[in-house]
């Protein structure tokens, strides 16, 4: 598989992850970004032996979007600190069921159920915060769909899916979180379209965007 590269230097690689590709290997036979990018580096630079590439953050299997990877341990450590201190800027587009208006902040505690591979809003758990802004709405059969722009403040498991489901507006076609519609997984309506961070060496603020979600 050819992976689209958005930026590359001797410290980092920024690439666009397609739907259906894992962020990293999980023991299945599915392709994953880490393996694909390591193979790319090995071939392009004629690297002997193992290639180092650090995973800075993840995207779910059927969530498409922009990811940054570290080519050195120093870059991995510094980018990891940015993740920890919530300095990395992550924005998503999502199609939500029902009609929303304006903008709001969603804040709750989330707990991951390992057996079900699902996140739940609970009284005890990890803090989850996001901000959203409504972009537009349209009718779909007898229902209204809403396109939202999301700024993710924390990176919890299934955070966007769980938080919108908790307010009665699951993602369109997200049956796992309460959608009434059946949809092909490759049409999953969630894309990490914007990524911003400080370069781990130059300290320059970098931003990348790619929009493919159709509404």
PDB file of C-alpha atoms in Angstrom:
ATOM      1  CA  UNK A   1       0.000   0.000   0.000  1.00  0.00           C
ATOM      2  CA  UNK A   2       1.210   3.520  -0.845  1.00  0.00           C
ATOM      3  CA  UNK A   3       0.985   5.867   2.136  1.00  0.00           C
ATOM      4  CA  UNK A   4       0.623   9.613   1.515  1.00  0.00           C
ATOM      5  CA  UNK A   5       3.437  11.571   3.176  1.00  0.00           C
ATOM      6  CA  UNK A   6       2.750  15.179   4.168  1.00  0.00           C
ATOM      7  CA  UNK A   7       6.180  15.993   5.625  1.00  0.00           C
ATOM      8  CA  UNK A   8       9.499  14.288   6.229  1.00  0.00           C
ATOM      9  CA  UNK A   9      12.880  15.187   7.714  1.00  0.00           C
ATOM     10  CA  UNK A  10      15.524  13.361   9.755  1.00  0.00           C
ATOM     11  CA  UNK A  11      13.474  13.661  12.968  1.00  0.00           C
ATOM     12  CA  UNK A  12       9.815  13.121  12.043  1.00  0.00           C
ATOM     13  CA  UNK A  13       7.433  11.828   9.399  1.00  0.00           C
ATOM     14  CA  UNK A  14       3.895  13.160   9.016  1.00  0.00           C
ATOM     15  CA  UNK A  15       1.580  10.875   7.054  1.00  0.00           C
ATOM     16  CA  UNK A  16      -2.110  10.414   6.279  1.00  0.00           C
ATOM     17  CA  UNK A  17      -3.619   7.180   7.603  1.00  0.00           C
ATOM     18  CA  UNK A  18      -6.376   5.731   5.393  1.00  0.00           C
ATOM     19  CA  UNK A  19      -9.436   3.999   6.806  1.00  0.00           C
ATOM     20  CA  UNK A  20      -8.883   0.286   7.427  1.00  0.00           C
ATOM     21  CA  UNK A  21      -5.184   0.615   8.248  1.00  0.00           C
ATOM     22  CA  UNK A  22      -4.016   0.100  11.832  1.00  0.00           C
ATOM     23  CA  UNK A  23      -1.814   2.642  13.596  1.00  0.00           C
ATOM     24  CA  UNK A  24       0.430  -0.222  14.723  1.00  0.00           C
ATOM     25  CA  UNK A  25       0.385  -4.004  14.370  1.00  0.00           C
ATOM     26  CA  UNK A  26      -2.054  -5.914  16.591  1.00  0.00           C
ATOM     27  CA  UNK A  27      -1.158  -9.495  15.689  1.00  0.00           C
ATOM     28  CA  UNK A  28      -3.685  -9.673  12.842  1.00  0.00           C
ATOM     29  CA  UNK A  29      -2.865  -9.679   9.145  1.00  0.00           C
ATOM     30  CA  UNK A  30      -4.080  -6.076   8.689  1.00  0.00           C
ATOM     31  CA  UNK A  31      -1.636  -3.503   7.369  1.00  0.00           C
ATOM     32  CA  UNK A  32      -0.391  -0.908   9.842  1.00  0.00           C
ATOM     33  CA  UNK A  33       1.223   2.504   9.558  1.00  0.00           C
ATOM     34  CA  UNK A  34       4.347   1.719  11.579  1.00  0.00           C
ATOM     35  CA  UNK A  35       5.270  -1.309   9.482  1.00  0.00           C
ATOM     36  CA  UNK A  36       4.498   0.434   6.191  1.00  0.00           C
ATOM     37  CA  UNK A  37       6.537   3.518   7.090  1.00  0.00           C
ATOM     38  CA  UNK A  38       9.466   1.474   8.398  1.00  0.00           C
ATOM     39  CA  UNK A  39       9.544  -0.388   5.084  1.00  0.00           C
ATOM     40  CA  UNK A  40       9.461   2.946   3.242  1.00  0.00           C
ATOM     41  CA  UNK A  41      12.408   4.321   5.284  1.00  0.00           C
ATOM     42  CA  UNK A  42      14.378   1.114   4.894  1.00  0.00           C
ATOM     43  CA  UNK A  43      13.996   1.145   1.113  1.00  0.00           C
ATOM     44  CA  UNK A  44      14.469   4.889   0.536  1.00  0.00           C
ATOM     45  CA  UNK A  45      17.551   5.258   2.711  1.00  0.00           C
ATOM     46  CA  UNK A  46      18.970   1.756   2.189  1.00  0.00           C
ATOM     47  CA  UNK A  47      18.914   1.099   5.939  1.00  0.00           C
ATOM     48  CA  UNK A  48      20.490  -2.125   7.136  1.00  0.00           C
ATOM     49  CA  UNK A  49      18.934  -3.963  10.056  1.00  0.00           C
ATOM     50  CA  UNK A  50      15.959  -2.708  12.057  1.00  0.00           C
ATOM     51  CA  UNK A  51      14.515   0.747  11.420  1.00  0.00           C
ATOM     52  CA  UNK A  52      13.513   2.906  14.391  1.00  0.00           C
ATOM     53  CA  UNK A  53      10.159   4.673  14.189  1.00  0.00           C
ATOM     54  CA  UNK A  54       8.289   5.858  17.274  1.00  0.00           C
ATOM     55  CA  UNK A  55       4.496   5.886  17.541  1.00  0.00           C
ATOM     56  CA  UNK A  56       3.475   9.246  19.031  1.00  0.00           C
ATOM     57  CA  UNK A  57      -0.323   8.828  18.991  1.00  0.00           C
ATOM     58  CA  UNK A  58      -2.957   6.524  17.532  1.00  0.00           C
ATOM     59  CA  UNK A  59      -6.021   6.628  15.325  1.00  0.00           C
ATOM     60  CA  UNK A  60      -8.687   3.925  15.360  1.00  0.00           C
ATOM     61  CA  UNK A  61      -8.777   1.402  12.527  1.00  0.00           C
ATOM     62  CA  UNK A  62     -11.582   3.079  10.555  1.00  0.00           C
ATOM     63  CA  UNK A  63     -10.726   6.660  11.499  1.00  0.00           C
ATOM     64  CA  UNK A  64      -8.711   8.333   8.775  1.00  0.00           C
ATOM     65  CA  UNK A  65      -6.388  11.222   9.343  1.00  0.00           C
ATOM     66  CA  UNK A  66      -3.012  12.820   9.947  1.00  0.00           C
ATOM     67  CA  UNK A  67      -0.403  11.220  12.185  1.00  0.00           C
ATOM     68  CA  UNK A  68       3.133  12.170  13.207  1.00  0.00           C
ATOM     69  CA  UNK A  69       5.854   9.568  13.802  1.00  0.00           C
ATOM     70  CA  UNK A  70       9.278  10.034  15.418  1.00  0.00           C
ATOM     71  CA  UNK A  71      12.384   8.946  13.528  1.00  0.00           C
ATOM     72  CA  UNK A  72      14.660   9.255  16.573  1.00  0.00           C
ATOM     73  CA  UNK A  73      14.297   8.463  20.259  1.00  0.00           C
ATOM     74  CA  UNK A  74      14.913  12.148  21.071  1.00  0.00           C
ATOM     75  CA  UNK A  75      12.043  13.207  18.818  1.00  0.00           C
ATOM     76  CA  UNK A  76       9.813  10.512  20.325  1.00  0.00           C
ATOM     77  CA  UNK A  77      10.538  11.726  23.846  1.00  0.00           C
ATOM     78  CA  UNK A  78       9.899  15.391  23.038  1.00  0.00           C
ATOM     79  CA  UNK A  79       6.718  14.707  21.094  1.00  0.00           C
ATOM     80  CA  UNK A  80       5.573  12.435  23.915  1.00  0.00           C
ATOM     81  CA  UNK A  81       5.987  15.351  26.331  1.00  0.00           C
ATOM     82  CA  UNK A  82       3.803  17.486  24.076  1.00  0.00           C
ATOM     83  CA  UNK A  83       1.114  14.809  24.135  1.00  0.00           C
ATOM     84  CA  UNK A  84       1.360  14.575  27.936  1.00  0.00           C
ATOM     85  CA  UNK A  85       1.121  18.361  28.342  1.00  0.00           C
ATOM     86  CA  UNK A  86      -1.731  18.660  25.808  1.00  0.00           C
ATOM     87  CA  UNK A  87       0.301  20.835  23.459  1.00  0.00           C
ATOM     88  CA  UNK A  88      -0.448  18.855  20.307  1.00  0.00           C
ATOM     89  CA  UNK A  89      -3.429  20.319  18.443  1.00  0.00           C
ATOM     90  CA  UNK A  90      -5.816  17.712  17.040  1.00  0.00           C
ATOM     91  CA  UNK A  91      -8.966  18.573  15.124  1.00  0.00           C
ATOM     92  CA  UNK A  92     -11.541  16.247  13.607  1.00  0.00           C
ATOM     93  CA  UNK A  93     -14.545  16.410  11.340  1.00  0.00           C
ATOM     94  CA  UNK A  94     -17.426  14.105  12.234  1.00  0.00           C
ATOM     95  CA  UNK A  95     -20.983  13.492  11.056  1.00  0.00           C
ATOM     96  CA  UNK A  96     -23.343  13.250  14.021  1.00  0.00           C
ATOM     97  CA  UNK A  97     -26.926  11.963  14.134  1.00  0.00           C
ATOM     98  CA  UNK A  98     -29.557  14.509  15.088  1.00  0.00           C
ATOM     99  CA  UNK A  99     -29.476  18.286  15.006  1.00  0.00           C
ATOM    100  CA  UNK A 100     -26.941  20.267  17.004  1.00  0.00           C
ATOM    101  CA  UNK A 101     -26.465  24.025  16.947  1.00  0.00           C
ATOM    102  CA  UNK A 102     -23.724  26.445  17.913  1.00  0.00           C
ATOM    103  CA  UNK A 103     -20.738  25.258  19.891  1.00  0.00           C
ATOM    104  CA  UNK A 104     -20.086  23.599  23.245  1.00  0.00           C
ATOM    105  CA  UNK A 105     -17.573  21.773  25.398  1.00  0.00           C
ATOM    106  CA  UNK A 106     -18.123  18.140  26.355  1.00  0.00           C
ATOM    107  CA  UNK A 107     -16.397  17.029  29.552  1.00  0.00           C
ATOM    108  CA  UNK A 108     -16.798  13.761  31.438  1.00  0.00           C
ATOM    109  CA  UNK A 109     -14.966  10.744  32.846  1.00  0.00           C
ATOM    110  CA  UNK A 110     -14.494   7.744  30.547  1.00  0.00           C
ATOM    111  CA  UNK A 111     -13.725   4.125  31.370  1.00  0.00           C
ATOM    112  CA  UNK A 112     -12.632   1.563  28.778  1.00  0.00           C
ATOM    113  CA  UNK A 113     -14.248  -1.859  28.924  1.00  0.00           C
ATOM    114  CA  UNK A 114     -11.487  -4.135  27.658  1.00  0.00           C
ATOM    115  CA  UNK A 115     -13.786  -7.087  26.990  1.00  0.00           C
ATOM    116  CA  UNK A 116     -16.271  -5.072  24.928  1.00  0.00           C
ATOM    117  CA  UNK A 117     -13.618  -2.759  23.428  1.00  0.00           C
ATOM    118  CA  UNK A 118     -15.905   0.136  24.263  1.00  0.00           C
ATOM    119  CA  UNK A 119     -15.734   3.323  26.342  1.00  0.00           C
ATOM    120  CA  UNK A 120     -18.382   4.312  28.882  1.00  0.00           C
ATOM    121  CA  UNK A 121     -19.126   7.541  30.726  1.00  0.00           C
ATOM    122  CA  UNK A 122     -18.687   6.702  34.419  1.00  0.00           C
ATOM    123  CA  UNK A 123     -18.343   8.441  37.776  1.00  0.00           C
ATOM    124  CA  UNK A 124     -14.734   7.263  37.993  1.00  0.00           C
ATOM    125  CA  UNK A 125     -12.369   7.181  35.057  1.00  0.00           C
ATOM    126  CA  UNK A 126     -10.088   9.302  32.887  1.00  0.00           C
ATOM    127  CA  UNK A 127     -10.971  12.913  32.167  1.00  0.00           C
ATOM    128  CA  UNK A 128     -12.203  13.437  28.608  1.00  0.00           C
ATOM    129  CA  UNK A 129     -12.613  16.908  27.108  1.00  0.00           C
ATOM    130  CA  UNK A 130     -13.490  18.085  23.626  1.00  0.00           C
ATOM    131  CA  UNK A 131     -14.876  21.233  22.055  1.00  0.00           C
ATOM    132  CA  UNK A 132     -17.142  21.240  19.018  1.00  0.00           C
ATOM    133  CA  UNK A 133     -18.484  23.762  16.540  1.00  0.00           C
ATOM    134  CA  UNK A 134     -21.407  22.994  14.241  1.00  0.00           C
ATOM    135  CA  UNK A 135     -20.541  23.542  10.572  1.00  0.00           C
ATOM    136  CA  UNK A 136     -23.768  22.524   8.813  1.00  0.00           C
ATOM    137  CA  UNK A 137     -26.811  20.239   8.912  1.00  0.00           C
ATOM    138  CA  UNK A 138     -28.742  18.278   6.305  1.00  0.00           C
ATOM    139  CA  UNK A 139     -31.672  15.903   6.092  1.00  0.00           C
ATOM    140  CA  UNK A 140     -31.143  12.174   5.659  1.00  0.00           C
ATOM    141  CA  UNK A 141     -34.399  10.292   5.099  1.00  0.00           C
ATOM    142  CA  UNK A 142     -36.499  11.242   8.149  1.00  0.00           C
ATOM    143  CA  UNK A 143     -33.512  12.362  10.193  1.00  0.00           C
ATOM    144  CA  UNK A 144     -31.151  15.302  10.540  1.00  0.00           C
ATOM    145  CA  UNK A 145     -27.382  14.919  10.349  1.00  0.00           C
ATOM    146  CA  UNK A 146     -24.887  17.462  11.662  1.00  0.00           C
ATOM    147  CA  UNK A 147     -21.314  18.080  10.533  1.00  0.00           C
ATOM    148  CA  UNK A 148     -19.147  19.191  13.452  1.00  0.00           C
ATOM    149  CA  UNK A 149     -15.616  20.487  13.801  1.00  0.00           C
ATOM    150  CA  UNK A 150     -14.026  18.981  16.928  1.00  0.00           C
ATOM    151  CA  UNK A 151     -10.986  20.117  18.867  1.00  0.00           C
ATOM    152  CA  UNK A 152      -9.798  17.197  20.957  1.00  0.00           C
ATOM    153  CA  UNK A 153      -8.322  18.275  24.282  1.00  0.00           C
ATOM    154  CA  UNK A 154      -7.635  14.753  25.595  1.00  0.00           C
ATOM    155  CA  UNK A 155      -6.938  11.550  23.678  1.00  0.00           C
ATOM    156  CA  UNK A 156      -9.015   8.844  25.329  1.00  0.00           C
ATOM    157  CA  UNK A 157     -10.053   5.521  23.793  1.00  0.00           C
ATOM    158  CA  UNK A 158     -13.105   6.076  21.537  1.00  0.00           C
ATOM    159  CA  UNK A 159     -13.502   9.495  23.147  1.00  0.00           C
ATOM    160  CA  UNK A 160     -15.366  11.279  20.352  1.00  0.00           C
ATOM    161  CA  UNK A 161     -17.666   8.330  19.748  1.00  0.00           C
ATOM    162  CA  UNK A 162     -18.482   7.824  23.425  1.00  0.00           C
ATOM    163  CA  UNK A 163     -18.966  11.487  24.299  1.00  0.00           C
ATOM    164  CA  UNK A 164     -21.368  12.277  21.463  1.00  0.00           C
ATOM    165  CA  UNK A 165     -23.271   9.064  22.112  1.00  0.00           C
ATOM    166  CA  UNK A 166     -23.619  10.095  25.770  1.00  0.00           C
ATOM    167  CA  UNK A 167     -25.535  13.236  24.778  1.00  0.00           C
ATOM    168  CA  UNK A 168     -27.835  11.334  22.419  1.00  0.00           C
ATOM    169  CA  UNK A 169     -25.985  12.105  19.170  1.00  0.00           C
ATOM    170  CA  UNK A 170     -23.905   9.095  18.090  1.00  0.00           C
ATOM    171  CA  UNK A 171     -21.762   9.265  14.983  1.00  0.00           C
ATOM    172  CA  UNK A 172     -23.676   8.439  11.829  1.00  0.00           C
ATOM    173  CA  UNK A 173     -23.581   4.668  11.335  1.00  0.00           C
ATOM    174  CA  UNK A 174     -21.718   3.974  14.600  1.00  0.00           C
ATOM    175  CA  UNK A 175     -23.871   1.041  15.706  1.00  0.00           C
ATOM    176  CA  UNK A 176     -21.531   0.208  18.585  1.00  0.00           C
ATOM    177  CA  UNK A 177     -22.426   3.516  20.196  1.00  0.00           C
ATOM    178  CA  UNK A 178     -26.140   3.596  19.474  1.00  0.00           C
ATOM    179  CA  UNK A 179     -26.590   4.537  15.815  1.00  0.00           C
ATOM    180  CA  UNK A 180     -29.790   3.340  14.177  1.00  0.00           C
ATOM    181  CA  UNK A 181     -28.142   3.173  10.761  1.00  0.00           C
ATOM    182  CA  UNK A 182     -26.020   0.391   9.301  1.00  0.00           C
ATOM    183  CA  UNK A 183     -22.963   1.609   7.429  1.00  0.00           C
ATOM    184  CA  UNK A 184     -19.919   0.105   5.793  1.00  0.00           C
ATOM    185  CA  UNK A 185     -16.929   0.588   8.092  1.00  0.00           C
ATOM    186  CA  UNK A 186     -14.991   2.220   5.265  1.00  0.00           C
ATOM    187  CA  UNK A 187     -17.583   5.022   5.295  1.00  0.00           C
ATOM    188  CA  UNK A 188     -17.049   5.715   9.003  1.00  0.00           C
ATOM    189  CA  UNK A 189     -17.636   9.499   9.334  1.00  0.00           C
ATOM    190  CA  UNK A 190     -14.659  10.576  11.426  1.00  0.00           C
ATOM    191  CA  UNK A 191     -11.459  12.167  10.141  1.00  0.00           C
ATOM    192  CA  UNK A 192      -8.492  13.692  11.971  1.00  0.00           C
ATOM    193  CA  UNK A 193      -8.098  16.477   9.432  1.00  0.00           C
ATOM    194  CA  UNK A 194      -5.768  18.831  11.344  1.00  0.00           C
ATOM    195  CA  UNK A 195      -2.589  18.263  13.349  1.00  0.00           C
ATOM    196  CA  UNK A 196      -0.400  20.916  14.944  1.00  0.00           C
ATOM    197  CA  UNK A 197       2.722  20.519  17.096  1.00  0.00           C
ATOM    198  CA  UNK A 198       6.149  21.954  17.841  1.00  0.00           C
ATOM    199  CA  UNK A 199       8.962  20.378  15.860  1.00  0.00           C
ATOM    200  CA  UNK A 200      10.972  18.344  18.390  1.00  0.00           C
ATOM    201  CA  UNK A 201      14.302  19.913  17.372  1.00  0.00           C
ATOM    202  CA  UNK A 202      13.678  23.288  15.699  1.00  0.00           C
ATOM    203  CA  UNK A 203      10.749  24.117  18.053  1.00  0.00           C
ATOM    204  CA  UNK A 204       8.908  25.616  15.073  1.00  0.00           C
ATOM    205  CA  UNK A 205       5.104  25.268  15.187  1.00  0.00           C
ATOM    206  CA  UNK A 206       3.959  23.010  12.339  1.00  0.00           C
ATOM    207  CA  UNK A 207       0.412  22.494  11.105  1.00  0.00           C
ATOM    208  CA  UNK A 208      -0.964  20.006   8.595  1.00  0.00           C
ATOM    209  CA  UNK A 209      -4.455  19.626   7.146  1.00  0.00           C
ATOM    210  CA  UNK A 210      -6.217  17.225   4.811  1.00  0.00           C
ATOM    211  CA  UNK A 211      -9.993  17.136   4.361  1.00  0.00           C
ATOM    212  CA  UNK A 212     -11.689  14.217   2.628  1.00  0.00           C
ATOM    213  CA  UNK A 213     -14.917  13.719   4.627  1.00  0.00           C
ATOM    214  CA  UNK A 214     -17.863  14.336   2.336  1.00  0.00           C
ATOM    215  CA  UNK A 215     -21.125  15.790   3.715  1.00  0.00           C
TER     216      UNK A 215
END
